Coordinates of C-alpha atoms and ligand atoms in Angstrom, one line a residue:
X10 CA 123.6 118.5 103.2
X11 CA 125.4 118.0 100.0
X12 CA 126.1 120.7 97.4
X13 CA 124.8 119.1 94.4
X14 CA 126.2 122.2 92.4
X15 CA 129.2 120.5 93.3
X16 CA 128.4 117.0 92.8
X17 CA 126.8 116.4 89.0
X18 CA 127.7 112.7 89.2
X19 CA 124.7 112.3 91.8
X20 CA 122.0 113.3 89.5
X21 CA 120.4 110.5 87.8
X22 CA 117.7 110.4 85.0
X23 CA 114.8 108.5 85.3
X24 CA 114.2 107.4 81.5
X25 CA 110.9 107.3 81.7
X26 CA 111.2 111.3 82.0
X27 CA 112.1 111.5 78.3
X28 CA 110.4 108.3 77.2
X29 CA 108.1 109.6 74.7
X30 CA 110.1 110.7 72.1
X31 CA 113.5 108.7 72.5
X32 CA 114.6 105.2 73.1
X33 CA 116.7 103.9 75.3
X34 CA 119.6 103.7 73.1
X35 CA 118.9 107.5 72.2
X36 CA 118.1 108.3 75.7
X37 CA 121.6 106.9 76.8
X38 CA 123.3 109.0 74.2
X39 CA 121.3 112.0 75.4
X40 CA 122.9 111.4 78.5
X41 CA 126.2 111.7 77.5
X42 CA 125.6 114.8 75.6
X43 CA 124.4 116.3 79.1
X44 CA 127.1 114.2 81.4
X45 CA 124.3 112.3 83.3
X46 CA 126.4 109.7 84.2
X47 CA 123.4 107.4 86.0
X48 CA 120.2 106.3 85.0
X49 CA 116.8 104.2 86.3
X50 CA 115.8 102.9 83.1
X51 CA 111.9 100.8 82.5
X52 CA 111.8 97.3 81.6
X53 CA 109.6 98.0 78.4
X54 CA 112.1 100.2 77.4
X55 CA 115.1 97.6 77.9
X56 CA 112.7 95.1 76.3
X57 CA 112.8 97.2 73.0
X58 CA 116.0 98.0 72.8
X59 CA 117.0 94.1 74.1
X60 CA 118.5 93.5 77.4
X61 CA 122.0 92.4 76.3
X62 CA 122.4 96.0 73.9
X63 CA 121.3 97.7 76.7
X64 CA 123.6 96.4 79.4
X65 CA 126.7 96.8 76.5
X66 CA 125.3 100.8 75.7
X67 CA 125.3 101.3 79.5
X68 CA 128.6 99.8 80.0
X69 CA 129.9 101.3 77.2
X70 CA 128.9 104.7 78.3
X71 CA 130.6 104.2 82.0
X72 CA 126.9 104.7 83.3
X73 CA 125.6 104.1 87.1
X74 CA 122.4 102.0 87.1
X75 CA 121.3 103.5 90.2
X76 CA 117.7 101.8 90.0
X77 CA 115.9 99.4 87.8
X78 CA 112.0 100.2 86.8
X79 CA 110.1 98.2 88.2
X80 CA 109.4 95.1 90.1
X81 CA 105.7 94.5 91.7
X82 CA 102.4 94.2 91.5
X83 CA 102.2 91.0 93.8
X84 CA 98.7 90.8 94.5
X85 CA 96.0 88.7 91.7
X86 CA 92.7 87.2 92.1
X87 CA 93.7 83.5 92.2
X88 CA 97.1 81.5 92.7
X89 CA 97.9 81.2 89.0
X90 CA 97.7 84.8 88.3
X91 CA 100.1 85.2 91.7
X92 CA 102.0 82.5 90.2
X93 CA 102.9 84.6 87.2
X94 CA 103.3 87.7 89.2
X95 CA 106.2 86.1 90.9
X96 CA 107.4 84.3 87.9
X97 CA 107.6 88.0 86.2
X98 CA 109.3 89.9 89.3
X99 CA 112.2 87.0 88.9
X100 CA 112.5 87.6 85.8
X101 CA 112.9 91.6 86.5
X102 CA 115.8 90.6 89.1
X103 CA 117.2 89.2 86.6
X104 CA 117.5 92.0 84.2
X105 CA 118.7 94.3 86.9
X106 CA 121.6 91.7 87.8
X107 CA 122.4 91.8 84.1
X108 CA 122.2 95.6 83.7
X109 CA 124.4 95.9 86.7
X110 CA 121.6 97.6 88.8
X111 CA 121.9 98.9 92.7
X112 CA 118.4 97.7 93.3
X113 CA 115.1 97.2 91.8
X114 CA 112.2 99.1 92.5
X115 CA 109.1 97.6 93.5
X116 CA 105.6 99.2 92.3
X117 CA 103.8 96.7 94.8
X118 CA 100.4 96.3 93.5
X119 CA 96.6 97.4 94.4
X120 CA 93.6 95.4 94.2
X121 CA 92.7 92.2 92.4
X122 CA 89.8 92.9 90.0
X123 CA 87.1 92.6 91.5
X124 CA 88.2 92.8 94.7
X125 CA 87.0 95.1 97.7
X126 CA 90.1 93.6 99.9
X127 CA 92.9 95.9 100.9
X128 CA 94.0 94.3 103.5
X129 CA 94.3 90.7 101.9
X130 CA 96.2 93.1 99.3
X131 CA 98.9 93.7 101.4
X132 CA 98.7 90.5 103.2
X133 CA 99.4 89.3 99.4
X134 CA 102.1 92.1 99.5
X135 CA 104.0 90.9 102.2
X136 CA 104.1 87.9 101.3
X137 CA 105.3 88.5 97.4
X138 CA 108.4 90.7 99.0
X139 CA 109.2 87.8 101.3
X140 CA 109.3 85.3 98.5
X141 CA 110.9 88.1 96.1
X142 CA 113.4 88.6 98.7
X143 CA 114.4 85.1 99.2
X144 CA 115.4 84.7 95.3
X145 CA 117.2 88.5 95.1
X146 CA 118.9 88.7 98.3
X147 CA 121.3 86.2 97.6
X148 CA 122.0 87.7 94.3
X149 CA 123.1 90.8 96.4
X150 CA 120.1 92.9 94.7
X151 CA 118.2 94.7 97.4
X152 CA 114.3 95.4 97.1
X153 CA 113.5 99.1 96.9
X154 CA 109.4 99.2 98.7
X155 CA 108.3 102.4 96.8
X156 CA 105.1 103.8 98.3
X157 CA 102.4 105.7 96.5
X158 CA 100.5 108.3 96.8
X159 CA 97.0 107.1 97.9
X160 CA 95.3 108.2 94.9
X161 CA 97.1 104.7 93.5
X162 CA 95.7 102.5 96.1
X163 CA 93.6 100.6 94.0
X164 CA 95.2 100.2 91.0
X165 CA 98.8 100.7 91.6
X166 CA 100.1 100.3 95.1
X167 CA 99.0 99.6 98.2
X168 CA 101.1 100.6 99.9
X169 CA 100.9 104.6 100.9
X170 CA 103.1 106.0 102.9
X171 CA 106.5 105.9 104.6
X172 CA 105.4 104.0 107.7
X173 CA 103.9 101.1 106.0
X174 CA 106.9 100.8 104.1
X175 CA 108.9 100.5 107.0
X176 CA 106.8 98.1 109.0
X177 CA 107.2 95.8 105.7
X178 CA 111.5 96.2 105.9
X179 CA 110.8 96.2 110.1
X180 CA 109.4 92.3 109.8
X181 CA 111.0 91.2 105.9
X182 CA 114.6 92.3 107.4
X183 CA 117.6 92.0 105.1
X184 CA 117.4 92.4 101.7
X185 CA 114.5 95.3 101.8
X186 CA 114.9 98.7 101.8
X187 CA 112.7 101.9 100.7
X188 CA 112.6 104.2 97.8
X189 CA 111.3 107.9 99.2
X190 CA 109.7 110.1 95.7
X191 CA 109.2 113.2 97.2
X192 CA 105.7 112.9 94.7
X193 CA 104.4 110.4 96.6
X194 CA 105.2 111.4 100.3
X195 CA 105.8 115.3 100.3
X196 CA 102.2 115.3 102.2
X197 CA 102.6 113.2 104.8
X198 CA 102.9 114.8 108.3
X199 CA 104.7 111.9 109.3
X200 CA 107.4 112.2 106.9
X201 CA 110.5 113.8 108.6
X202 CA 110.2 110.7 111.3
X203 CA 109.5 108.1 108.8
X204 CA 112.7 109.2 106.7
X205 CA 114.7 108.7 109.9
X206 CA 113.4 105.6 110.9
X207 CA 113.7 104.4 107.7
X208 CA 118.0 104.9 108.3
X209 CA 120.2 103.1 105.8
X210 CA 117.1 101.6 104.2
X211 CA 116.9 104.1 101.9
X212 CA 117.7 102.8 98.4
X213 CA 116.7 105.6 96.0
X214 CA 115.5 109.6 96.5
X215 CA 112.9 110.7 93.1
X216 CA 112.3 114.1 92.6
X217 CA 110.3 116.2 90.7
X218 CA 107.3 118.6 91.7
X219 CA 103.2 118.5 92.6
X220 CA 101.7 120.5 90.3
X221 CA 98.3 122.8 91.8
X222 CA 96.4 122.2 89.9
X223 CA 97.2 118.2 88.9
X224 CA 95.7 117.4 85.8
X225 CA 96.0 113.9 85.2
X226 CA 96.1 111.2 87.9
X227 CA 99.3 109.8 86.6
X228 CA 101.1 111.9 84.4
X229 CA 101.1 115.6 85.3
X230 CA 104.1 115.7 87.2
X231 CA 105.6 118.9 87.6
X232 CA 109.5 119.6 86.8
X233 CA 111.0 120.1 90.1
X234 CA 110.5 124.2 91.0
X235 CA 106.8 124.3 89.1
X236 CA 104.8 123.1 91.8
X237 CA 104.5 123.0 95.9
X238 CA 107.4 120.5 97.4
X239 CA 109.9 121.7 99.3
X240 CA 112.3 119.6 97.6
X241 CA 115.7 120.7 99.6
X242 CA 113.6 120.1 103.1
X243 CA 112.9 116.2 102.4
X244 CA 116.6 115.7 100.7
X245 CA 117.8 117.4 104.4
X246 CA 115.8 114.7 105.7
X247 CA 116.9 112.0 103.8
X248 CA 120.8 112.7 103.5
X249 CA 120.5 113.6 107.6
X250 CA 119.9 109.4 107.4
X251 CA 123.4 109.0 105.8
X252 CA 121.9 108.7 102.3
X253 CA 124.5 109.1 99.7
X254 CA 123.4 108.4 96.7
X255 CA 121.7 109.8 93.3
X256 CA 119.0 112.1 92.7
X257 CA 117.0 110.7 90.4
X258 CA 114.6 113.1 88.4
X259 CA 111.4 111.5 87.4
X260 CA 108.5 113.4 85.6
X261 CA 105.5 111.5 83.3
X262 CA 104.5 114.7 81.9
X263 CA 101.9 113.6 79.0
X264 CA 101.1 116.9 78.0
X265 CA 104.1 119.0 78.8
X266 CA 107.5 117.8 79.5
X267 CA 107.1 114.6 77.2
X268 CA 105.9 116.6 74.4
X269 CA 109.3 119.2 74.1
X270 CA 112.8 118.0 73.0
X271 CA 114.2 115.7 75.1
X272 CA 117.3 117.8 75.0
X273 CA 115.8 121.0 76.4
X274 CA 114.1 118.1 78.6
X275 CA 117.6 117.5 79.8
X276 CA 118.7 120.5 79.8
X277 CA 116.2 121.8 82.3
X278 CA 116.5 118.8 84.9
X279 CA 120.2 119.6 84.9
X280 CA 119.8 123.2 85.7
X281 CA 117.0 122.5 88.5
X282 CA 119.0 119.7 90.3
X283 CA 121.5 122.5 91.3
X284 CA 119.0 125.7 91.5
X285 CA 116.0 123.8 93.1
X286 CA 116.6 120.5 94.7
Ligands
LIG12 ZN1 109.6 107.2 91.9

């Protein structure tokens, strides 16, 4: 298992952890400040700042674009609105090819409104990623399957665990790999076999912590060492797999984390990715 005391390069900052009160521009130079030298930034955030000043700032800082925030949500009611879901996730290849990304995440989806269909979801799914896949994969940008927690099966992604993800890389093949946040997955019993079958798939490692209680569905994320996951077990898991890349610290924290200065923000997630993770 690495000593990340020893490696700081490997942390990365998700930027949606500090996204409240900086930009990306201002999140970039807070990285420099605190020698975070990779990031996973948010479309929305790269649309407001402009994708070409965002790719210069991040070449001009030297930084590692370790993930890009996020492709998905495949699944509509009707072939127009799946239409402009795939039109969109091209679009989000794009920017990651241009920011010089190592893959783009991909928040797969939930329901259609209205719809009482899980199944067709990931039918629809599967079938996105395939099509996804054909247009990346010769670009040399792999898809990084993220699975959910559960609680997000309707309106965020339905896909849930570990296993499902790697059925979906199992019959997509090359191209398609898996993204393991220890938020979404810390639960599963299956875990420590899923993270080994899942091998050299394994694209991108989140962290940050489960808060007891959660307060908010979506953004009461703990920092890593607040809450109940054994962070260092899974990361055994995952590097046992021959995983060697970042660490990437991701916390929406509405009424905590998002609310303090970004730089104590930093600050903290650089001194828990050596104590705690
Ligand atoms: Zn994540």
């Amino acid at each position: 298992m690495r000593d990340l005391a020893a490696n700081p390069d490997l942390l990365s900052l998700n930027t949606a952890t500090v996204r409240e009160r900086w930009t990306l521009p201002q999140i970039i130079e807070g990285c420099a400040r605190h020698e975070v030298r990779a990031i996973a930034p948010w479309r929305d955030q790269v649309a407001a700042c402009g994708l070409d000043t965002a790719a210069r700032l991040i070449r001009t800082h030297g930084l590692r674009v370790n993930g890009y925030c996020r492709g998905g949500m495949f699944p509509a009611a009707d072939a127009a609105g799946r239409a402009r879901a795939s039109e969109d996730n091209r679009r989000a290849v794009d920017e990651a090819l241009a920011l010089g990304a190592e893959c783009l995440i991909l928040v797969v989806g939930g329901l259609p409104a209205g719809s009482k269909d899980i199944a067709g979801a990931r039918q629809q799914v599967k079938d996105g990623i395939a099509a996804l896949r054909d247009y990346a994969h010769p670009q040399k940008l792999p898809l990084a399957i993220e699975p959910l927690h559960p609680m997000y099966a309707a309106d965020r992604a339905c896909v849930n665990t570990l296993a499902q993800a790697n059925d979906l890389c199992d019959s997509l093949g090359e191209g398609v790999g898996v993204a393991v946040d220890v938020y979404h997955v810390w639960w599963d019993p299956a875990l420590e076999r899923e993270i080994a079958r899942a091998g050299r798939r394994i694209l991108g490692f989140h962290v940050c912590d489960w808060l007891v209680p959660t307060s908010d569905m979506l953004l009461d994320r703990g920092m890593m060492g607040d809450g109940v996951i054994d962070i260092p077990r899974i990361r055994r898991w995952v590097e046992a797999t021959g995983y060697s890349d970042c660490v990437e610290v991701e916390i929406f924290s509405a009424g905590n984390w998002w609310k303090r200065d970004p730089d104590e923000v930093l600050r903290t997630v650089r001194e828990r990715y050596v104590t705690v993770c």
